[in-house]
Amino acid sequence: MADIPIVVVAYNRIESLKRILGSLLQAEYPDQGTELIISIDRGDNADVLDYANAFSWPFGEKQVIYQEENLGLKRHILKCGGLTRAHDGIILLEDDLYVSPDFYRYALECYDFVADKPEIAGVALYNHRLSQLTEKVFEPLEDGFDNWYYQYACSWGQMWTRKQWAAFSAWFEENMDYDFAASKKIPAHVKDWGKNSWLKYHIAYTVENNLFFLYPRVARTTCFSDAGVNFSYKMNWFQVPLMQSDRPRPLCLSTLRQSQAVYDAWMENLWLRCALDREDLCVDLYGAKEDWEGKRYLLTSAYVENAKVLQSWGREMRPQEWNVLENIPGDRIRLYALTENSCKQPLSRKQREEDAEYFIRGISYPYKKTIFAMFIQESVSKLRKKLHFA
């Protein structure tokens, strides 16, 4: 069996640490034992250190690491990744996560599957249900397998093998000054992340090297998004359903070649190039891409000037790809032949309304009033902050 310890990353959120460790106690582990490492960044956090030291771990060895200096989140994660040098891999969990009962079994099965596949940069335990770029609902195409692929590193519960981390670490050492602002390959929301983000570098690494993370159909971790370095206040946007019941069978995992659910960093399905028999195709169903990758053809929900419409589809089925695959009639998704002068048109009010209706899936009148009131309240709050700092 592979030697894969659980590494919990903590700083000053004792209630978060209690919650993640409590969920770990409810999970299933092999009889051979499982090591737990709790790594705590140095700071004014004696209560966190005391709790970690006193915590009883009945499933194997426990190690508490208290960092010699305050590293900050980015350096702390990078240092924890280095623990892979002494093991076959690690499962890394930040303290505001929560695990499912079979998360460790899932990780072990994935390890055996990805260990000899250099095109996979890591294994996610989390499953995205929301596009962080567009803040719209995301649903990967169902292709019969227990996984899908995403050209986007995971930070809300992930496993790296020793080789996977070594490859990223070597790239990072050579690309610490990576120019995010100038890159057309990186989504805008990632570029906006601050200097404390290690994740933006790992995403750049996957994109630049055409690598992918393996993601589960059903999440093995969920995120509480507690206030801290990444979030100024607690939110529940990124809570997702967890696998809870005993899984009666081993995972059925697809390779990249087999999968019909392979997504780029914009959450666009790259398999559509094969389905439409157009390798020179940019897929932009969300209509959020700023660059069309130098492709001759564009499949998009946006309207484009100075381009020829070759085919069009409606947008009623979910996920969006199904409308193309099932040839649903309509004019909401279009296949364009591009020219040098092709350019995207701004969304009309009607298109924005259609987007809202499709992605929000209908909201009753009382909820619309509540949402409008929340919007006014948030707008006033932002205006007050702006005037205060002006």
mmCIF file of C-alpha atoms in Angstrom:
data_model
loop_
_atom_site.group_PDB
_atom_site.id
_atom_site.type_symbol
_atom_site.label_atom_id
_atom_site.label_comp_id
_atom_site.label_asym_id
_atom_site.label_seq_id
_atom_site.Cartn_x
_atom_site.Cartn_y
_atom_site.Cartn_z
ATOM 1 C CA MET A 1 0.000 0.000 0.000
ATOM 2 C CA ALA A 2 1.234 3.485 -0.835
ATOM 3 C CA ASP A 3 2.651 5.644 1.964
ATOM 4 C CA ILE A 4 0.378 8.697 1.814
ATOM 5 C CA PRO A 5 0.019 10.745 5.027
ATOM 6 C CA ILE A 6 -2.715 13.294 5.623
ATOM 7 C CA VAL A 7 -1.307 16.801 6.009
ATOM 8 C CA VAL A 8 -3.569 19.362 7.700
ATOM 9 C CA VAL A 9 -2.467 22.989 7.281
ATOM 10 C CA ALA A 10 -3.413 25.332 10.141
ATOM 11 C CA TYR A 11 -2.627 28.796 11.470
ATOM 12 C CA ASN A 12 -4.916 30.634 13.904
ATOM 13 C CA ARG A 13 -8.414 29.216 13.385
ATOM 14 C CA ILE A 14 -8.905 26.776 16.245
ATOM 15 C CA GLU A 15 -12.588 26.115 15.502
ATOM 16 C CA SER A 16 -11.714 25.316 11.895
ATOM 17 C CA LEU A 17 -9.008 22.916 13.054
ATOM 18 C CA LYS A 18 -11.413 21.183 15.435
ATOM 19 C CA ARG A 19 -13.930 20.745 12.613
ATOM 20 C CA ILE A 20 -11.542 19.248 10.051
ATOM 21 C CA LEU A 21 -9.939 16.930 12.607
ATOM 22 C CA GLY A 22 -13.383 15.860 13.782
ATOM 23 C CA SER A 23 -14.336 14.894 10.234
ATOM 24 C CA LEU A 24 -11.074 12.961 9.851
ATOM 25 C CA LEU A 25 -11.987 10.870 12.909
ATOM 26 C CA GLN A 26 -15.198 9.757 11.146
ATOM 27 C CA ALA A 27 -13.452 8.521 8.001
ATOM 28 C CA GLU A 28 -12.346 5.012 7.017
ATOM 29 C CA TYR A 29 -8.671 3.980 6.981
ATOM 30 C CA PRO A 30 -6.761 0.818 6.096
ATOM 31 C CA ASP A 31 -5.668 -1.559 8.845
ATOM 32 C CA GLN A 32 -2.006 -0.807 8.140
ATOM 33 C CA GLY A 33 -2.425 2.646 9.657
ATOM 34 C CA THR A 34 -2.469 6.196 8.316
ATOM 35 C CA GLU A 35 -0.126 8.976 9.408
ATOM 36 C CA LEU A 36 -1.516 12.402 10.308
ATOM 37 C CA ILE A 37 0.703 15.485 10.068
ATOM 38 C CA ILE A 38 -0.594 18.799 11.425
ATOM 39 C CA SER A 39 1.519 21.699 10.181
ATOM 40 C CA ILE A 40 0.949 25.000 12.009
ATOM 41 C CA ASP A 41 2.356 28.308 10.822
ATOM 42 C CA ARG A 42 4.045 30.276 13.585
ATOM 43 C CA GLY A 43 2.059 33.128 15.089
ATOM 44 C CA ASP A 44 -0.048 34.173 18.057
ATOM 45 C CA ASN A 45 -1.748 30.788 18.131
ATOM 46 C CA ALA A 46 -0.798 28.884 21.280
ATOM 47 C CA ASP A 47 -4.363 27.539 21.551
ATOM 48 C CA VAL A 48 -4.099 25.961 18.088
ATOM 49 C CA LEU A 49 -0.756 24.366 18.930
ATOM 50 C CA ASP A 50 -2.034 23.055 22.281
ATOM 51 C CA TYR A 51 -5.111 21.528 20.641
ATOM 52 C CA ALA A 52 -3.047 19.851 17.915
ATOM 53 C CA ASN A 53 -0.627 18.398 20.461
ATOM 54 C CA ALA A 54 -3.458 17.061 22.623
ATOM 55 C CA PHE A 55 -5.481 15.653 19.723
ATOM 56 C CA SER A 56 -5.719 11.863 19.815
ATOM 57 C CA TRP A 57 -5.240 10.083 16.461
ATOM 58 C CA PRO A 58 -6.165 6.395 16.766
ATOM 59 C CA PHE A 59 -5.377 5.398 13.163
ATOM 60 C CA GLY A 60 -1.594 5.632 13.113
ATOM 61 C CA GLU A 61 1.267 7.994 13.871
ATOM 62 C CA LYS A 62 0.647 11.680 14.505
ATOM 63 C CA GLN A 63 3.178 14.456 13.986
ATOM 64 C CA VAL A 64 2.754 18.144 14.811
ATOM 65 C CA ILE A 65 5.048 20.568 12.984
ATOM 66 C CA TYR A 66 5.263 24.118 14.308
ATOM 67 C CA GLN A 67 7.037 26.238 11.710
ATOM 68 C CA GLU A 68 10.192 28.038 12.833
ATOM 69 C CA GLU A 69 8.973 31.340 11.384
ATOM 70 C CA ASN A 70 5.739 32.809 10.083
ATOM 71 C CA LEU A 71 5.664 31.674 6.466
ATOM 72 C CA GLY A 72 2.319 32.986 5.251
ATOM 73 C CA LEU A 73 -0.100 30.740 3.394
ATOM 74 C CA LYS A 74 1.804 30.531 0.103
ATOM 75 C CA ARG A 75 5.166 29.527 1.573
ATOM 76 C CA HIS A 76 3.477 27.272 4.107
ATOM 77 C CA ILE A 77 1.681 25.253 1.412
ATOM 78 C CA LEU A 78 4.840 25.038 -0.683
ATOM 79 C CA LYS A 79 6.789 23.771 2.308
ATOM 80 C CA CYS A 80 4.133 21.169 3.085
ATOM 81 C CA GLY A 81 4.269 20.025 -0.530
ATOM 82 C CA GLY A 82 7.919 19.271 0.069
ATOM 83 C CA LEU A 83 6.863 16.521 2.490
ATOM 84 C CA THR A 84 6.241 14.382 -0.603
ATOM 85 C CA ARG A 85 10.020 13.795 -0.743
ATOM 86 C CA ALA A 86 9.741 11.475 2.271
ATOM 87 C CA HIS A 87 6.554 9.692 1.136
ATOM 88 C CA ASP A 88 4.882 8.278 -1.968
ATOM 89 C CA GLY A 89 2.563 11.289 -1.883
ATOM 90 C CA ILE A 90 0.488 13.400 0.480
ATOM 91 C CA ILE A 91 -3.122 14.430 0.930
ATOM 92 C CA LEU A 92 -3.156 18.138 1.768
ATOM 93 C CA LEU A 93 -6.129 19.673 3.585
ATOM 94 C CA GLU A 94 -6.465 23.289 4.650
ATOM 95 C CA ASP A 95 -8.219 23.694 7.993
ATOM 96 C CA ASP A 96 -11.533 25.075 6.659
ATOM 97 C CA LEU A 97 -12.312 21.852 4.787
ATOM 98 C CA TYR A 98 -14.425 18.847 5.752
ATOM 99 C CA VAL A 99 -13.893 15.311 4.450
ATOM 100 C CA SER A 100 -16.244 12.508 3.455
ATOM 101 C CA PRO A 101 -15.997 9.087 5.122
ATOM 102 C CA ASP A 102 -14.377 7.461 2.078
ATOM 103 C CA PHE A 103 -11.959 10.273 1.151
ATOM 104 C CA TYR A 104 -8.875 8.241 2.014
ATOM 105 C CA ARG A 105 -10.052 5.163 0.122
ATOM 106 C CA TYR A 106 -10.767 7.418 -2.859
ATOM 107 C CA ALA A 107 -7.262 8.910 -2.664
ATOM 108 C CA LEU A 108 -5.576 5.504 -2.527
ATOM 109 C CA GLU A 109 -7.498 4.234 -5.557
ATOM 110 C CA CYS A 110 -6.640 7.399 -7.477
ATOM 111 C CA TYR A 111 -2.978 7.082 -6.513
ATOM 112 C CA ASP A 112 -2.771 3.637 -8.099
ATOM 113 C CA PHE A 113 -4.451 5.033 -11.237
ATOM 114 C CA VAL A 114 -2.369 8.196 -11.732
ATOM 115 C CA ALA A 115 1.051 7.048 -10.495
ATOM 116 C CA ASP A 116 2.291 6.256 -14.025
ATOM 117 C CA LYS A 117 0.472 9.063 -15.862
ATOM 118 C CA PRO A 118 2.691 12.172 -16.264
ATOM 119 C CA GLU A 119 -0.137 14.112 -17.948
ATOM 120 C CA ILE A 120 -1.954 14.329 -14.599
ATOM 121 C CA ALA A 121 -0.662 17.055 -12.267
ATOM 122 C CA GLY A 122 -2.625 16.037 -9.172
ATOM 123 C CA VAL A 123 -5.821 14.539 -7.784
ATOM 124 C CA ALA A 124 -8.624 16.740 -6.455
ATOM 125 C CA LEU A 125 -10.866 15.670 -3.611
ATOM 126 C CA TYR A 126 -13.192 18.634 -4.180
ATOM 127 C CA ASN A 127 -15.749 18.870 -7.010
ATOM 128 C CA HIS A 128 -16.588 22.267 -8.512
ATOM 129 C CA ARG A 129 -20.251 23.200 -8.899
ATOM 130 C CA LEU A 130 -19.595 26.873 -9.679
ATOM 131 C CA SER A 131 -17.429 28.654 -12.227
ATOM 132 C CA GLN A 132 -15.254 31.079 -10.265
ATOM 133 C CA LEU A 133 -14.626 33.030 -13.480
ATOM 134 C CA THR A 134 -18.255 33.623 -14.435
ATOM 135 C CA GLU A 135 -19.959 32.784 -11.095
ATOM 136 C CA LYS A 136 -22.369 30.592 -13.052
ATOM 137 C CA VAL A 137 -23.410 27.006 -12.400
ATOM 138 C CA PHE A 138 -20.987 24.392 -13.700
ATOM 139 C CA GLU A 139 -21.859 20.770 -14.468
ATOM 140 C CA PRO A 140 -19.382 18.427 -16.140
ATOM 141 C CA LEU A 141 -20.690 16.243 -18.944
ATOM 142 C CA GLU A 142 -21.704 12.806 -17.664
ATOM 143 C CA ASP A 143 -19.749 10.138 -19.545
ATOM 144 C CA GLY A 144 -20.218 7.106 -17.294
ATOM 145 C CA PHE A 145 -16.978 7.441 -15.322
ATOM 146 C CA ASP A 146 -16.422 8.494 -11.697
ATOM 147 C CA ASN A 147 -14.106 11.344 -12.640
ATOM 148 C CA TRP A 148 -13.612 14.292 -14.946
ATOM 149 C CA TYR A 149 -10.575 16.394 -15.883
ATOM 150 C CA TYR A 150 -9.882 20.070 -15.374
ATOM 151 C CA GLN A 151 -6.843 22.133 -16.388
ATOM 152 C CA TYR A 152 -6.954 23.831 -13.021
ATOM 153 C CA ALA A 153 -5.161 22.848 -9.825
ATOM 154 C CA CYS A 154 -7.214 22.156 -6.709
ATOM 155 C CA SER A 155 -6.627 23.816 -3.321
ATOM 156 C CA TRP A 156 -9.700 22.550 -1.435
ATOM 157 C CA GLY A 157 -8.427 19.051 -0.774
ATOM 158 C CA GLN A 158 -5.874 17.415 -3.070
ATOM 159 C CA MET A 159 -3.365 14.607 -3.373
ATOM 160 C CA TRP A 160 0.024 14.891 -5.020
ATOM 161 C CA THR A 161 2.320 11.987 -5.733
ATOM 162 C CA ARG A 162 6.026 12.521 -5.133
ATOM 163 C CA LYS A 163 6.654 12.807 -8.884
ATOM 164 C CA GLN A 164 3.771 15.231 -9.417
ATOM 165 C CA TRP A 165 4.991 17.619 -6.736
ATOM 166 C CA ALA A 166 8.628 17.348 -7.846
ATOM 167 C CA ALA A 167 7.655 18.329 -11.400
ATOM 168 C CA PHE A 168 5.653 21.338 -10.211
ATOM 169 C CA SER A 169 8.363 22.377 -7.748
ATOM 170 C CA ALA A 170 11.019 22.344 -10.475
ATOM 171 C CA TRP A 171 8.794 24.467 -12.739
ATOM 172 C CA PHE A 172 8.027 26.889 -9.914
ATOM 173 C CA GLU A 173 11.717 27.448 -9.165
ATOM 174 C CA GLU A 174 12.215 28.560 -12.771
ATOM 175 C CA ASN A 175 8.991 30.609 -13.012
ATOM 176 C CA MET A 176 8.700 32.565 -9.752
ATOM 177 C CA ASP A 177 8.472 35.723 -11.857
ATOM 178 C CA TYR A 178 5.768 34.331 -14.172
ATOM 179 C CA ASP A 179 4.044 37.247 -15.905
ATOM 180 C CA PHE A 180 0.375 36.590 -15.178
ATOM 181 C CA ALA A 181 -0.753 39.974 -16.479
ATOM 182 C CA ALA A 182 0.712 39.363 -19.937
ATOM 183 C CA SER A 183 -0.457 35.776 -20.303
ATOM 184 C CA LYS A 184 -3.443 35.091 -22.534
ATOM 185 C CA LYS A 185 -3.615 31.532 -21.219
ATOM 186 C CA ILE A 186 -4.675 32.405 -17.667
ATOM 187 C CA PRO A 187 -8.297 33.366 -16.820
ATOM 188 C CA ALA A 188 -8.804 36.916 -15.577
ATOM 189 C CA HIS A 189 -10.004 35.952 -12.100
ATOM 190 C CA VAL A 190 -6.790 33.989 -11.465
ATOM 191 C CA LYS A 191 -4.663 36.953 -12.529
ATOM 192 C CA ASP A 192 -6.413 39.069 -9.897
ATOM 193 C CA TRP A 193 -5.414 36.814 -6.998
ATOM 194 C CA GLY A 194 -2.889 38.365 -4.623
ATOM 195 C CA LYS A 195 0.763 37.607 -3.994
ATOM 196 C CA ASN A 196 -0.109 35.120 -1.223
ATOM 197 C CA SER A 197 -1.620 32.685 -3.745
ATOM 198 C CA TRP A 198 0.371 29.541 -4.448
ATOM 199 C CA LEU A 199 -2.587 28.181 -6.414
ATOM 200 C CA LYS A 200 -2.244 30.682 -9.275
ATOM 201 C CA TYR A 201 1.263 29.325 -9.956
ATOM 202 C CA HIS A 202 0.050 25.746 -9.940
ATOM 203 C CA ILE A 203 -2.729 26.671 -12.377
ATOM 204 C CA ALA A 204 -0.177 28.375 -14.629
ATOM 205 C CA TYR A 205 1.959 25.234 -14.432
ATOM 206 C CA THR A 206 -0.909 22.983 -15.553
ATOM 207 C CA VAL A 207 -1.871 25.337 -18.380
ATOM 208 C CA GLU A 208 1.653 25.937 -19.678
ATOM 209 C CA ASN A 209 2.433 22.221 -19.686
ATOM 210 C CA ASN A 210 -0.993 21.017 -20.892
ATOM 211 C CA LEU A 211 -1.575 18.993 -17.734
ATOM 212 C CA PHE A 212 -4.800 18.230 -15.902
ATOM 213 C CA PHE A 213 -6.100 17.493 -12.418
ATOM 214 C CA LEU A 214 -8.329 14.477 -11.955
ATOM 215 C CA TYR A 215 -11.577 15.543 -10.234
ATOM 216 C CA PRO A 216 -14.295 13.357 -8.654
ATOM 217 C CA ARG A 217 -17.915 13.363 -9.798
ATOM 218 C CA VAL A 218 -18.928 13.400 -6.130
ATOM 219 C CA ALA A 219 -16.767 15.453 -3.788
ATOM 220 C CA ARG A 220 -14.696 13.962 -0.993
ATOM 221 C CA THR A 221 -14.095 17.400 0.544
ATOM 222 C CA THR A 222 -16.210 20.505 0.937
ATOM 223 C CA CYS A 223 -15.156 24.038 1.845
ATOM 224 C CA PHE A 224 -16.493 26.198 4.697
ATOM 225 C CA SER A 225 -14.591 29.272 3.412
ATOM 226 C CA ASP A 226 -13.856 30.537 6.924
ATOM 227 C CA ALA A 227 -12.547 34.078 7.244
ATOM 228 C CA GLY A 228 -8.786 34.136 6.806
ATOM 229 C CA VAL A 229 -6.139 34.830 4.175
ATOM 230 C CA ASN A 230 -8.365 33.958 1.197
ATOM 231 C CA PHE A 231 -11.743 35.204 2.464
ATOM 232 C CA SER A 232 -12.368 38.384 4.481
ATOM 233 C CA TYR A 233 -15.647 36.945 5.767
ATOM 234 C CA LYS A 234 -17.252 33.510 6.020
ATOM 235 C CA MET A 235 -19.307 32.453 2.993
ATOM 236 C CA ASN A 236 -21.018 29.278 1.801
ATOM 237 C CA TRP A 237 -20.610 29.661 -1.965
ATOM 238 C CA PHE A 238 -18.283 26.690 -2.254
ATOM 239 C CA GLN A 239 -20.131 24.113 -0.178
ATOM 240 C CA VAL A 240 -20.769 21.005 -2.292
ATOM 241 C CA PRO A 241 -22.445 17.611 -1.658
ATOM 242 C CA LEU A 242 -20.155 14.952 -0.167
ATOM 243 C CA MET A 243 -20.007 11.213 -0.775
ATOM 244 C CA GLN A 244 -21.531 9.840 2.424
ATOM 245 C CA SER A 245 -22.675 6.229 2.033
ATOM 246 C CA ASP A 246 -20.395 3.216 1.797
ATOM 247 C CA ARG A 247 -19.292 2.844 -1.797
ATOM 248 C CA PRO A 248 -20.104 -0.711 -2.938
ATOM 249 C CA ARG A 249 -17.556 -0.879 -5.776
ATOM 250 C CA PRO A 250 -14.119 0.389 -6.767
ATOM 251 C CA LEU A 251 -13.856 3.622 -8.714
ATOM 252 C CA CYS A 252 -14.343 3.489 -12.473
ATOM 253 C CA LEU A 253 -11.809 6.058 -13.705
ATOM 254 C CA SER A 254 -11.262 7.306 -17.242
ATOM 255 C CA THR A 255 -7.987 8.213 -18.846
ATOM 256 C CA LEU A 256 -7.716 11.566 -20.606
ATOM 257 C CA ARG A 257 -8.073 9.756 -23.927
ATOM 258 C CA GLN A 258 -11.276 8.007 -22.818
ATOM 259 C CA SER A 259 -12.932 10.958 -21.101
ATOM 260 C CA GLN A 260 -15.587 13.145 -22.697
ATOM 261 C CA ALA A 261 -15.403 15.501 -19.714
ATOM 262 C CA VAL A 262 -12.067 17.295 -20.186
ATOM 263 C CA TYR A 263 -12.197 21.001 -19.364
ATOM 264 C CA ASP A 264 -9.739 23.828 -19.866
ATOM 265 C CA ALA A 265 -9.048 26.566 -17.304
ATOM 266 C CA TRP A 266 -12.214 28.422 -18.406
ATOM 267 C CA MET A 267 -14.359 25.319 -17.697
ATOM 268 C CA GLU A 268 -14.884 24.744 -21.418
ATOM 269 C CA ASN A 269 -15.173 21.174 -22.682
ATOM 270 C CA LEU A 270 -12.222 20.393 -24.933
ATOM 271 C CA TRP A 271 -13.744 17.072 -26.068
ATOM 272 C CA LEU A 272 -16.184 19.078 -28.229
ATOM 273 C CA ARG A 273 -13.327 19.525 -30.706
ATOM 274 C CA CYS A 274 -13.427 15.773 -31.248
ATOM 275 C CA ALA A 275 -17.231 15.597 -31.190
ATOM 276 C CA LEU A 276 -17.486 18.283 -33.885
ATOM 277 C CA ASP A 277 -14.425 16.986 -35.740
ATOM 278 C CA ARG A 278 -12.767 20.422 -35.591
ATOM 279 C CA GLU A 279 -9.393 20.395 -33.869
ATOM 280 C CA ASP A 280 -8.905 24.058 -34.822
ATOM 281 C CA LEU A 281 -11.808 25.063 -32.547
ATOM 282 C CA CYS A 282 -11.965 27.430 -29.587
ATOM 283 C CA VAL A 283 -14.740 26.421 -27.171
ATOM 284 C CA ASP A 284 -16.353 29.351 -25.338
ATOM 285 C CA LEU A 285 -19.836 28.290 -24.246
ATOM 286 C CA TYR A 286 -19.787 30.637 -21.253
ATOM 287 C CA GLY A 287 -18.784 33.468 -23.603
ATOM 288 C CA ALA A 288 -16.097 34.600 -21.153
ATOM 289 C CA LYS A 289 -12.870 34.102 -23.105
ATOM 290 C CA GLU A 290 -10.924 37.224 -24.007
ATOM 291 C CA ASP A 291 -8.689 35.409 -26.475
ATOM 292 C CA TRP A 292 -9.684 32.798 -29.048
ATOM 293 C CA GLU A 293 -6.347 30.973 -28.980
ATOM 294 C CA GLY A 294 -5.567 31.650 -32.625
ATOM 295 C CA LYS A 295 -8.183 29.122 -33.744
ATOM 296 C CA ARG A 296 -10.095 29.247 -37.039
ATOM 297 C CA TYR A 297 -13.451 28.316 -35.511
ATOM 298 C CA LEU A 298 -15.306 29.460 -32.411
ATOM 299 C CA LEU A 299 -18.138 27.733 -30.560
ATOM 300 C CA THR A 300 -19.689 30.302 -28.246
ATOM 301 C CA SER A 301 -22.760 31.758 -26.584
ATOM 302 C CA ALA A 302 -21.467 35.250 -27.416
ATOM 303 C CA TYR A 303 -22.368 37.136 -30.586
ATOM 304 C CA VAL A 304 -19.452 37.839 -32.903
ATOM 305 C CA GLU A 305 -19.109 40.464 -35.617
ATOM 306 C CA ASN A 306 -17.255 39.882 -38.889
ATOM 307 C CA ALA A 307 -17.563 36.106 -38.629
ATOM 308 C CA LYS A 308 -19.615 33.564 -40.549
ATOM 309 C CA VAL A 309 -22.192 31.489 -38.686
ATOM 310 C CA LEU A 310 -21.788 27.859 -39.755
ATOM 311 C CA GLN A 311 -24.315 26.306 -37.403
ATOM 312 C CA SER A 312 -26.388 27.231 -34.356
ATOM 313 C CA TRP A 313 -28.145 25.515 -31.456
ATOM 314 C CA GLY A 314 -30.514 26.374 -28.644
ATOM 315 C CA ARG A 315 -29.519 26.358 -24.980
ATOM 316 C CA GLU A 316 -32.049 24.367 -22.995
ATOM 317 C CA MET A 317 -30.379 21.107 -21.969
ATOM 318 C CA ARG A 318 -27.786 20.829 -19.192
ATOM 319 C CA PRO A 319 -24.876 20.951 -19.241
ATOM 320 C CA GLN A 320 -24.433 23.346 -22.139
ATOM 321 C CA GLU A 321 -22.589 20.803 -24.288
ATOM 322 C CA TRP A 322 -25.654 18.604 -24.567
ATOM 323 C CA ASN A 323 -27.423 21.168 -26.736
ATOM 324 C CA VAL A 324 -24.654 20.823 -29.315
ATOM 325 C CA LEU A 325 -24.322 17.059 -29.010
ATOM 326 C CA GLU A 326 -28.099 16.512 -29.290
ATOM 327 C CA ASN A 327 -28.503 19.159 -32.015
ATOM 328 C CA ILE A 328 -31.135 21.185 -30.144
ATOM 329 C CA PRO A 329 -32.517 23.791 -32.569
ATOM 330 C CA GLY A 330 -32.111 27.471 -31.748
ATOM 331 C CA ASP A 331 -29.787 30.441 -31.963
ATOM 332 C CA ARG A 332 -28.201 30.699 -28.499
ATOM 333 C CA ILE A 333 -24.987 28.772 -29.210
ATOM 334 C CA ARG A 334 -23.207 29.411 -32.501
ATOM 335 C CA LEU A 335 -20.340 27.912 -34.447
ATOM 336 C CA TYR A 336 -18.398 30.665 -36.239
ATOM 337 C CA ALA A 337 -15.725 30.687 -38.890
ATOM 338 C CA LEU A 338 -13.473 33.531 -37.730
ATOM 339 C CA THR A 339 -11.674 36.221 -39.699
ATOM 340 C CA GLU A 340 -8.902 38.643 -38.759
ATOM 341 C CA ASN A 341 -11.551 41.272 -37.996
ATOM 342 C CA SER A 342 -13.831 39.103 -35.862
ATOM 343 C CA CYS A 343 -14.748 40.635 -32.507
ATOM 344 C CA LYS A 344 -17.164 39.847 -29.710
ATOM 345 C CA GLN A 345 -20.272 41.975 -29.252
ATOM 346 C CA PRO A 346 -21.347 43.116 -25.765
ATOM 347 C CA LEU A 347 -24.249 41.148 -24.316
ATOM 348 C CA SER A 348 -27.620 42.731 -24.896
ATOM 349 C CA ARG A 349 -30.139 43.043 -22.088
ATOM 350 C CA LYS A 350 -32.118 40.165 -23.594
ATOM 351 C CA GLN A 351 -29.033 37.936 -23.637
ATOM 352 C CA ARG A 352 -28.247 38.771 -19.998
ATOM 353 C CA GLU A 353 -31.822 37.888 -19.073
ATOM 354 C CA GLU A 354 -31.525 34.602 -20.969
ATOM 355 C CA ASP A 355 -28.279 33.865 -19.134
ATOM 356 C CA ALA A 356 -29.920 34.548 -15.775
ATOM 357 C CA GLU A 357 -32.885 32.335 -16.599
ATOM 358 C CA TYR A 358 -30.682 29.467 -17.782
ATOM 359 C CA PHE A 359 -28.096 29.479 -14.994
ATOM 360 C CA ILE A 360 -30.232 30.543 -12.026
ATOM 361 C CA ARG A 361 -33.044 28.125 -12.964
ATOM 362 C CA GLY A 362 -35.930 30.297 -11.895
ATOM 363 C CA ILE A 363 -36.436 32.266 -8.689
ATOM 364 C CA SER A 364 -39.807 33.037 -7.125
ATOM 365 C CA TYR A 365 -40.948 36.624 -6.729
ATOM 366 C CA PRO A 366 -40.328 36.780 -2.935
ATOM 367 C CA TYR A 367 -36.747 35.592 -3.453
ATOM 368 C CA LYS A 368 -36.221 38.146 -6.202
ATOM 369 C CA LYS A 369 -37.227 40.871 -3.743
ATOM 370 C CA THR A 370 -34.808 39.468 -1.166
ATOM 371 C CA ILE A 371 -31.975 39.323 -3.677
ATOM 372 C CA PHE A 372 -32.663 42.887 -4.797
ATOM 373 C CA ALA A 373 -32.614 44.071 -1.173
ATOM 374 C CA MET A 374 -29.289 42.253 -0.622
ATOM 375 C CA PHE A 375 -27.883 43.875 -3.763
ATOM 376 C CA ILE A 376 -28.847 47.354 -2.527
ATOM 377 C CA GLN A 377 -27.362 46.646 0.894
ATOM 378 C CA GLU A 378 -24.088 45.384 -0.566
ATOM 379 C CA SER A 379 -23.862 48.324 -2.986
ATOM 380 C CA VAL A 380 -24.372 50.839 -0.166
ATOM 381 C CA SER A 381 -21.746 49.069 1.945
ATOM 382 C CA LYS A 382 -19.201 49.187 -0.879
ATOM 383 C CA LEU A 383 -19.936 52.853 -1.513
ATOM 384 C CA ARG A 384 -19.437 53.700 2.155
ATOM 385 C CA LYS A 385 -16.097 51.882 2.194
ATOM 386 C CA LYS A 386 -15.019 53.695 -0.947
ATOM 387 C CA LEU A 387 -15.935 57.085 0.521
ATOM 388 C CA HIS A 388 -14.216 56.203 3.791
ATOM 389 C CA PHE A 389 -10.908 55.412 2.079
ATOM 390 C CA ALA A 390 -11.133 58.248 -0.438
#
